[in-house]
Every structure is written in structure tokens, then in C-alpha cells.
Coordinates of N, CA and C in Angstrom, one line a residue:
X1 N 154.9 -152.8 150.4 CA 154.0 -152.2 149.5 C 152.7 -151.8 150.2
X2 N 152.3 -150.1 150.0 CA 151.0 -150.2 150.5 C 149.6 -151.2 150.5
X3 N 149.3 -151.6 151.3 CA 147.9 -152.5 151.5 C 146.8 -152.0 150.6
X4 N 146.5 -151.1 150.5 CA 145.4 -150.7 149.5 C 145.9 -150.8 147.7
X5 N 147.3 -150.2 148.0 CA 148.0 -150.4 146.6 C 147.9 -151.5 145.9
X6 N 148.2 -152.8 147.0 CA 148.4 -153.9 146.3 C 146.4 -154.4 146.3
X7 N 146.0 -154.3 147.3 CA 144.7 -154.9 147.1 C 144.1 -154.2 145.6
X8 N 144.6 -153.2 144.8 CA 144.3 -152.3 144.0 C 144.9 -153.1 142.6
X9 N 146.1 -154.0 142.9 CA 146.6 -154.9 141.7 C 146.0 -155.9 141.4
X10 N 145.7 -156.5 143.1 CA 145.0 -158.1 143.0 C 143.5 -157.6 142.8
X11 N 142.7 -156.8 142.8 CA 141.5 -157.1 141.8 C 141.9 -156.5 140.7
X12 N 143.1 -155.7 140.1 CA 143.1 -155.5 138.2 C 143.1 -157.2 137.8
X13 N 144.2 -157.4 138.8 CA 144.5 -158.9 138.0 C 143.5 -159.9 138.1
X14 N 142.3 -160.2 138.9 CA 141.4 -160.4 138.9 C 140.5 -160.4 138.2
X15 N 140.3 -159.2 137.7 CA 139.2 -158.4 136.9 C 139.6 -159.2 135.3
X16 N 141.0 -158.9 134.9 CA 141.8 -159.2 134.0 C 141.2 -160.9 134.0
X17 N 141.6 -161.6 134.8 CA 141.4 -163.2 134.9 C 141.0 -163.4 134.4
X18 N 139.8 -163.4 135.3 CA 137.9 -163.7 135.6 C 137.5 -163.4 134.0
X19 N 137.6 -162.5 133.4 CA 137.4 -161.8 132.1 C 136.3 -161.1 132.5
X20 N 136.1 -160.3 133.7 CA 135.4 -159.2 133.7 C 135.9 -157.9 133.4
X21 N 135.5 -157.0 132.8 CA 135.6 -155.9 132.4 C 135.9 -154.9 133.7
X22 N 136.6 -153.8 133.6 CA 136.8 -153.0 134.3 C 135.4 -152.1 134.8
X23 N 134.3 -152.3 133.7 CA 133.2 -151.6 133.7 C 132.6 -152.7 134.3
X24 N 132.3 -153.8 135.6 CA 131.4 -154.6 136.3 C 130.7 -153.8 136.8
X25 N 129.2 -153.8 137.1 CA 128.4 -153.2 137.5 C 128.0 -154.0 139.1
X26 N 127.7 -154.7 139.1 CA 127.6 -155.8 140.0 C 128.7 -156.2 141.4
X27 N 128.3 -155.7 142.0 CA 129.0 -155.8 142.8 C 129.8 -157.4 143.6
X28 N 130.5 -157.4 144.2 CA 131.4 -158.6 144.3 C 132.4 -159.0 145.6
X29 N 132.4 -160.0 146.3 CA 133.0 -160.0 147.7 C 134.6 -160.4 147.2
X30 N 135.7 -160.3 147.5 CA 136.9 -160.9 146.9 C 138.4 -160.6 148.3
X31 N 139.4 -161.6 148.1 CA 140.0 -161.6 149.2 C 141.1 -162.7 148.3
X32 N 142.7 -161.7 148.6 CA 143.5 -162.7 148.3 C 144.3 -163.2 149.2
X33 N 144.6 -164.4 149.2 CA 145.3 -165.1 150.3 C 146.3 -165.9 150.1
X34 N 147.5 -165.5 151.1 CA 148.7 -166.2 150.6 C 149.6 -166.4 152.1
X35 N 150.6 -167.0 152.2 CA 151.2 -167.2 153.0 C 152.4 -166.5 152.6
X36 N 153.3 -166.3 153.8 CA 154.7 -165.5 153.1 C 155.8 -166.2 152.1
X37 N 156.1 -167.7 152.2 CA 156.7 -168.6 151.3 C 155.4 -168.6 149.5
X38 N 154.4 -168.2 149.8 CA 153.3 -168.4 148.4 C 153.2 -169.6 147.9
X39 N 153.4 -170.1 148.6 CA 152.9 -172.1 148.5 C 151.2 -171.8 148.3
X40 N 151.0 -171.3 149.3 CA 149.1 -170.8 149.5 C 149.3 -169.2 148.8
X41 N 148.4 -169.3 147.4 CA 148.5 -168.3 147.0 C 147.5 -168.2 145.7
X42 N 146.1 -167.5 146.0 CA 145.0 -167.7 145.7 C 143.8 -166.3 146.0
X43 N 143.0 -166.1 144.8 CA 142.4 -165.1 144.8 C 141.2 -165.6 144.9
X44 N 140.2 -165.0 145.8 CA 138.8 -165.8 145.8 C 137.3 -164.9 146.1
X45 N 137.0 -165.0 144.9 CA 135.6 -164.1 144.9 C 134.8 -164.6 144.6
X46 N 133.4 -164.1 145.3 CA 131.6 -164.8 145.8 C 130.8 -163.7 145.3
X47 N 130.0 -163.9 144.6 CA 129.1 -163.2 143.4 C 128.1 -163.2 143.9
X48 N 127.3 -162.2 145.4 CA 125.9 -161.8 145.4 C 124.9 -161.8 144.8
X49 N 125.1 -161.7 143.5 CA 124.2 -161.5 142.5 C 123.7 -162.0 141.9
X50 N 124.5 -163.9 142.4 CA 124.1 -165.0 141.4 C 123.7 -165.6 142.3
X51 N 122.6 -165.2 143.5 CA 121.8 -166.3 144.3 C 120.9 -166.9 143.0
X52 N 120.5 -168.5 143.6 CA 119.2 -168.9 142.7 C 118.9 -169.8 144.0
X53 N 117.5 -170.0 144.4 CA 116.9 -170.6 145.6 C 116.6 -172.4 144.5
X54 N 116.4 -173.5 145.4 CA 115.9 -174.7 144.7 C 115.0 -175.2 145.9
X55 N 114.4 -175.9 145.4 CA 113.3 -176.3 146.6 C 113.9 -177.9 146.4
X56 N 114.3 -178.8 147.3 CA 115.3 -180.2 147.9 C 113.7 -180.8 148.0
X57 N 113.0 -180.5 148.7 CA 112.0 -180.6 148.9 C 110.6 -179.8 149.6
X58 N 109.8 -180.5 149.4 CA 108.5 -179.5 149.9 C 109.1 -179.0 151.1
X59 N 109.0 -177.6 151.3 CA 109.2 -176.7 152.4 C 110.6 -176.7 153.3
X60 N 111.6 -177.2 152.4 CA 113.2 -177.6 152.2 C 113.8 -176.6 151.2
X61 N 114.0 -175.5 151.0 CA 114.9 -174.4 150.5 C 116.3 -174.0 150.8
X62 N 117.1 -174.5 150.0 CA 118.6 -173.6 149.3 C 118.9 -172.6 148.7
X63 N 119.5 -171.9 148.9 CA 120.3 -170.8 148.2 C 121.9 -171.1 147.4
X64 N 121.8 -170.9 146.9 CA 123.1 -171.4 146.0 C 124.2 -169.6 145.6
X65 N 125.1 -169.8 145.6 CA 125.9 -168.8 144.9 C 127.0 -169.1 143.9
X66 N 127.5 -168.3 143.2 CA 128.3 -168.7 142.1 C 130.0 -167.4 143.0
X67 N 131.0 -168.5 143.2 CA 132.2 -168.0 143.7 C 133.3 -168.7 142.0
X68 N 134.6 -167.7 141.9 CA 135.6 -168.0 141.4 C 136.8 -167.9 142.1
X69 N 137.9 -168.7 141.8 CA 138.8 -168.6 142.1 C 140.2 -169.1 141.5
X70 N 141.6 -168.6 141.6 CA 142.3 -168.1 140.4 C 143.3 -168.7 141.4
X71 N 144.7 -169.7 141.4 CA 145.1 -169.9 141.8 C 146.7 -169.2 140.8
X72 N 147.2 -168.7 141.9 CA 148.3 -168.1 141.6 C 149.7 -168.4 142.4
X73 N 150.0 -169.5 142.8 CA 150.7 -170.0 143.3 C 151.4 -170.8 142.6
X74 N 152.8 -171.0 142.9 CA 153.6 -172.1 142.0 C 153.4 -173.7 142.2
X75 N 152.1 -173.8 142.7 CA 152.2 -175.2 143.3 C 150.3 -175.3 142.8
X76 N 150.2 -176.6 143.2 CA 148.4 -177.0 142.8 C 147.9 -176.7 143.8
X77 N 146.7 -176.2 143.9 CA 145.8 -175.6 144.9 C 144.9 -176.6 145.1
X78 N 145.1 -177.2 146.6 CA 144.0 -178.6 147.3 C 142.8 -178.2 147.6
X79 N 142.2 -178.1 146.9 CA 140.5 -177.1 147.9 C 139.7 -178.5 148.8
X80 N 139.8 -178.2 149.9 CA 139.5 -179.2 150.8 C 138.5 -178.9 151.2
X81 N 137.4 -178.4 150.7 CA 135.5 -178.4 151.8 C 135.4 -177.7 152.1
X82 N 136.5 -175.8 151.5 CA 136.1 -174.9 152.6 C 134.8 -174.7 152.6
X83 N 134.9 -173.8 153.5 CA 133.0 -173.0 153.5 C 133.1 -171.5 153.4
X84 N 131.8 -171.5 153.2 CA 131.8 -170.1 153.1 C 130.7 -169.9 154.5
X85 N 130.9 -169.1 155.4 CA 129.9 -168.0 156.2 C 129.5 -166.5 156.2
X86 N 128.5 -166.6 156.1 CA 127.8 -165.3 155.5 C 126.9 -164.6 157.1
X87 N 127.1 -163.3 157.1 CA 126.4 -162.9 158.5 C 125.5 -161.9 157.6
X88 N 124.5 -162.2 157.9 CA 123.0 -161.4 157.0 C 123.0 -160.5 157.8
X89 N 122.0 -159.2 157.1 CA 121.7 -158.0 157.6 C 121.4 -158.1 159.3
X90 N 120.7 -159.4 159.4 CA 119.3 -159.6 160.4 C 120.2 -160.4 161.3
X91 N 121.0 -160.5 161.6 CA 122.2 -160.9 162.4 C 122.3 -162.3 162.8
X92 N 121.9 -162.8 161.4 CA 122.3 -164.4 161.6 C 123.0 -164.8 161.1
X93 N 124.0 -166.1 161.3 CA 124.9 -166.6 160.5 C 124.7 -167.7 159.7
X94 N 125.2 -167.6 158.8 CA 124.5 -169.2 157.5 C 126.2 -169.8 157.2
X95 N 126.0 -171.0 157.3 CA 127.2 -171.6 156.9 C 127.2 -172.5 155.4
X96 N 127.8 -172.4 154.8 CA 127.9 -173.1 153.5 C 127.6 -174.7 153.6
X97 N 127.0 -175.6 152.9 CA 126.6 -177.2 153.4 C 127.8 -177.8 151.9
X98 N 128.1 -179.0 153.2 CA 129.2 -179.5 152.3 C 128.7 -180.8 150.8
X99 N 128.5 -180.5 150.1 CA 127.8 -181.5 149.0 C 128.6 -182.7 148.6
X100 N 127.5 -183.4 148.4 CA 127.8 -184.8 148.1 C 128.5 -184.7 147.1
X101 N 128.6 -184.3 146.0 CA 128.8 -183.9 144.7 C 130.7 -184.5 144.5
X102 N 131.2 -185.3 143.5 CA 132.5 -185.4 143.9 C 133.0 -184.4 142.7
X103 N 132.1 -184.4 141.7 CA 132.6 -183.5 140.6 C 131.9 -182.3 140.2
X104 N 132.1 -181.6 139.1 CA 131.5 -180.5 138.5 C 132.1 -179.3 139.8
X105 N 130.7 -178.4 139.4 CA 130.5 -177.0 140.3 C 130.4 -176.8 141.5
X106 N 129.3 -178.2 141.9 CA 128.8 -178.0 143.2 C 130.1 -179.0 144.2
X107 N 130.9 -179.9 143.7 CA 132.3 -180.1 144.4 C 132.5 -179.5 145.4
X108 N 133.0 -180.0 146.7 CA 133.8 -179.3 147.7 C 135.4 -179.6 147.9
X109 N 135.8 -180.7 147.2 CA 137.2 -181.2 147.2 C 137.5 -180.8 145.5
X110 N 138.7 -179.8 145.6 CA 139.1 -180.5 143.9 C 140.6 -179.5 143.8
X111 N 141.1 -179.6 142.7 CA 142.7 -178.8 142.8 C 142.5 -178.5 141.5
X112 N 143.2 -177.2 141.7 CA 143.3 -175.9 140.4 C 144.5 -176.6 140.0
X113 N 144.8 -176.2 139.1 CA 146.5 -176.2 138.7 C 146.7 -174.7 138.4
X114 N 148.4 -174.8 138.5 CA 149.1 -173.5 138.7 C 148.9 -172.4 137.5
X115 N 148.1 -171.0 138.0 CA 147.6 -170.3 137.1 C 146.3 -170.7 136.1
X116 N 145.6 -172.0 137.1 CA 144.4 -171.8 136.1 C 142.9 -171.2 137.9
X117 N 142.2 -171.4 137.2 CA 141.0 -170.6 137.8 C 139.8 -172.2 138.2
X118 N 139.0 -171.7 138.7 CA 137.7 -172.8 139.3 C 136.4 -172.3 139.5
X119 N 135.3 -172.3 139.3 CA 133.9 -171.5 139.7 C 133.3 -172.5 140.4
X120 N 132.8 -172.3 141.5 CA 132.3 -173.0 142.1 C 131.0 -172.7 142.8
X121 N 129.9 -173.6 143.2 CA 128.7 -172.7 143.8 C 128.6 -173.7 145.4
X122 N 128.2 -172.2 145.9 CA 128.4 -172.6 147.2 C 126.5 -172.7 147.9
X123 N 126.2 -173.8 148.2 CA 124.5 -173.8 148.7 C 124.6 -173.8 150.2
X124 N 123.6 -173.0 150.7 CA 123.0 -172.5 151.9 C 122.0 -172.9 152.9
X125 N 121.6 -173.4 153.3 CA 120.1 -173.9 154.0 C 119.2 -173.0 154.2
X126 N 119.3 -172.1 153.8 CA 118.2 -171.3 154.5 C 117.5 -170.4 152.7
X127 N 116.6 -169.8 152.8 CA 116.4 -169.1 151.6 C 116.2 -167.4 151.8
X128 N 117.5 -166.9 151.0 CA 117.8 -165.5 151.0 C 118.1 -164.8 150.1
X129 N 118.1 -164.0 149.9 CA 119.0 -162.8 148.2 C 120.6 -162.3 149.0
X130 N 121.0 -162.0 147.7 CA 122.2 -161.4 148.0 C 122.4 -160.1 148.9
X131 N 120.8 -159.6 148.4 CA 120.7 -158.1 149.4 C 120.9 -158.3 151.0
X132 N 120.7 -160.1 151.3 CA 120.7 -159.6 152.7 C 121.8 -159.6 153.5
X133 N 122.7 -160.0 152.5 CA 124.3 -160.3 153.0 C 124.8 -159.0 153.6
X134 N 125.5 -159.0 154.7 CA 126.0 -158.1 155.5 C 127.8 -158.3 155.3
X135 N 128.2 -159.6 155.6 CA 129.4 -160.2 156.2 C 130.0 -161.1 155.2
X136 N 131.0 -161.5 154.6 CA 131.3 -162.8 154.1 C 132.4 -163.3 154.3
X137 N 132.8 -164.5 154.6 CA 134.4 -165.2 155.2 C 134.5 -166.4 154.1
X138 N 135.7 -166.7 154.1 CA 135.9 -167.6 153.6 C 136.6 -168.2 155.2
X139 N 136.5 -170.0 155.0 CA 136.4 -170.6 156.2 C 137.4 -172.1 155.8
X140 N 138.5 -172.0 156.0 CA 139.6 -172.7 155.5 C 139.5 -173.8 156.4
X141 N 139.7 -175.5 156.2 CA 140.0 -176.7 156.8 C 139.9 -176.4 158.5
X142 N 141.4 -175.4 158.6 CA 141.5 -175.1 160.8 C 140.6 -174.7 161.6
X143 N 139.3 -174.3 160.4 CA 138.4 -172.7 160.7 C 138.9 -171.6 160.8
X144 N 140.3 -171.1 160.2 CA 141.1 -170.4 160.1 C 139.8 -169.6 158.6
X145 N 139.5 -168.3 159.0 CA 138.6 -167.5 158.2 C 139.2 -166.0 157.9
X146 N 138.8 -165.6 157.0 CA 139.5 -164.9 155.9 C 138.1 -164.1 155.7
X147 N 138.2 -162.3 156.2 CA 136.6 -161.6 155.2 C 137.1 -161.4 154.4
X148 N 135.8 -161.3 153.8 CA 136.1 -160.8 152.0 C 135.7 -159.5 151.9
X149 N 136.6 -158.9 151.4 CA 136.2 -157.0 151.1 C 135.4 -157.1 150.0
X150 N 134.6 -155.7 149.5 CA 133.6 -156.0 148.7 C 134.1 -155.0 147.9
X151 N 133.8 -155.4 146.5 CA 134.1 -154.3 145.2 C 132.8 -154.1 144.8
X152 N 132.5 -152.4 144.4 CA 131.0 -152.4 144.1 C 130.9 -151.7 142.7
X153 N 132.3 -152.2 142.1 CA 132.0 -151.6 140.4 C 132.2 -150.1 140.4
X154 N 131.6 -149.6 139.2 CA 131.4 -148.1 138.8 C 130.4 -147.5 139.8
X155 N 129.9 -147.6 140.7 CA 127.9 -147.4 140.8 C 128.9 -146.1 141.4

């Protein structure tokens, strides 16, 4: 199957998922990943748009993002701590920090079940907007990394 064809299925079905509309205005990083048996078989998108900065402490700033992901494999999805790396306009690289957190959103460990979905937020060390993002990977257990292509809606 052509590569663009199918990358043209896996965001309908995406779009479809997520319950975003065909009309997203907002642009969006997304990348689906599978192995040839589909044991690993998982759609994963990082939302630019949903930075929010927190201050940890005086002169101590995060950036946070809101990512989903849709497990589409016949098996449970282990999400093991990946990270996310982001390479800004300004040619730096930021790595995603692994959170204490055992439950909720901010979680780094947890398992989808087969055909259901997970949102998760990924926080940053440094304080940025989405505008400055250049680059985004998804950064699997081996450091085995995955970019994410970018959907930019109707604009």
C-alpha cells in the first residue's frame, strides 16, 4: 500500500478516535507505529497547542503538553517511560522528565487495553510555546525514536 495512502487512513482513523472532527484547526504532531507481526501497534499524537507552563518553584519552570494515544493492536499496550524529544526552532533539544506520578495523566508507566485510547501530558524543563517546536520524536525504552509528522488541519 502506498505510504502516504495509508498515513492518509491512519489519521481518518485517528481523527475518527480521538473524536476530532475532520474540520481541526490546530495543528497536531502524530506517527503510527507498528511492528510487522502488530503485537506493537499504536497511534500517537502531541498537541502543540496545549502547552501550559507551572512554576515547581521560584525561578523553576515546566512546560507541559497534552499527547493521545489509541492502541490498536490485539494485545495490551505497556507504556514504559517513553519520552518525548522535541528540537526547538533555536536548535536545542528538550527531553521529556520522567514523573513521579504512578497514576492519572502525568503517569509514565501504564497499559491501554486493546482498542481503547490514553491522554497523557508530557512536562519539559525548560519554559516554551508550542510555536517553538521545530522537531518531535517519540523515544521508546531502546532510545529507539520515531518523528512525528505534522497535520496542520484545514489552514
Amino acid at each position: 500500500m502506498n505510504t502516504m495512502f495509508r498515513k492518509y487512513l491512519i489519521l481518518a482513523s485517528f481523527l475518527l478516535a480521538s473524536g476530532l472532527s475532520k474540520a481541526q484547526d490546530k495543528p497536531f504532531y502524530f506517527e503510527h507505529i507498528f511492528n510487522e507481526l502488530k503485537t506493537t501497534n499504536f497511534v500517537f499524537a502531541f498537541y502543540p497547542s496545549s502547552y501550559q507552563h507551572f512554576e515547581l518553584k521560584e525561578q523553576d519552570t515546566c512546560t507541559t503538553f497534552k499527547s493521545f494515544t489509541i492502541n490498536k493492536a490485539a494485545t495490551i499496550l505497556n507504556w514504559n517511560g517513553y519520552k518525548v524529544r522535541l528540537l526547538l526552532k533555536d536548535g536545542r533539544q528538550v527531553n521529556s522528565l520522567i514523573a513521579a506520578a504512578k497514576e492519572g495523566r502525568m503517569a509514565c508507566s501504564y497499559s491501554i487495553p486493546v482498542g481503547e485510547n490514553h491522554t497523557q501530558f508530557f512536562c519539559f524543563p525548560e519554559k516554551f510555546t508550542g510555536d517553538d517546536i521545530n522537531t518531535i520524536w517519540l523515544v521508546m525504552e531502546d532510545d529507539k525514536k520515531f518523528e512525528l509528522e505534522i497535520y496542520k488541519g484545514d489552514k
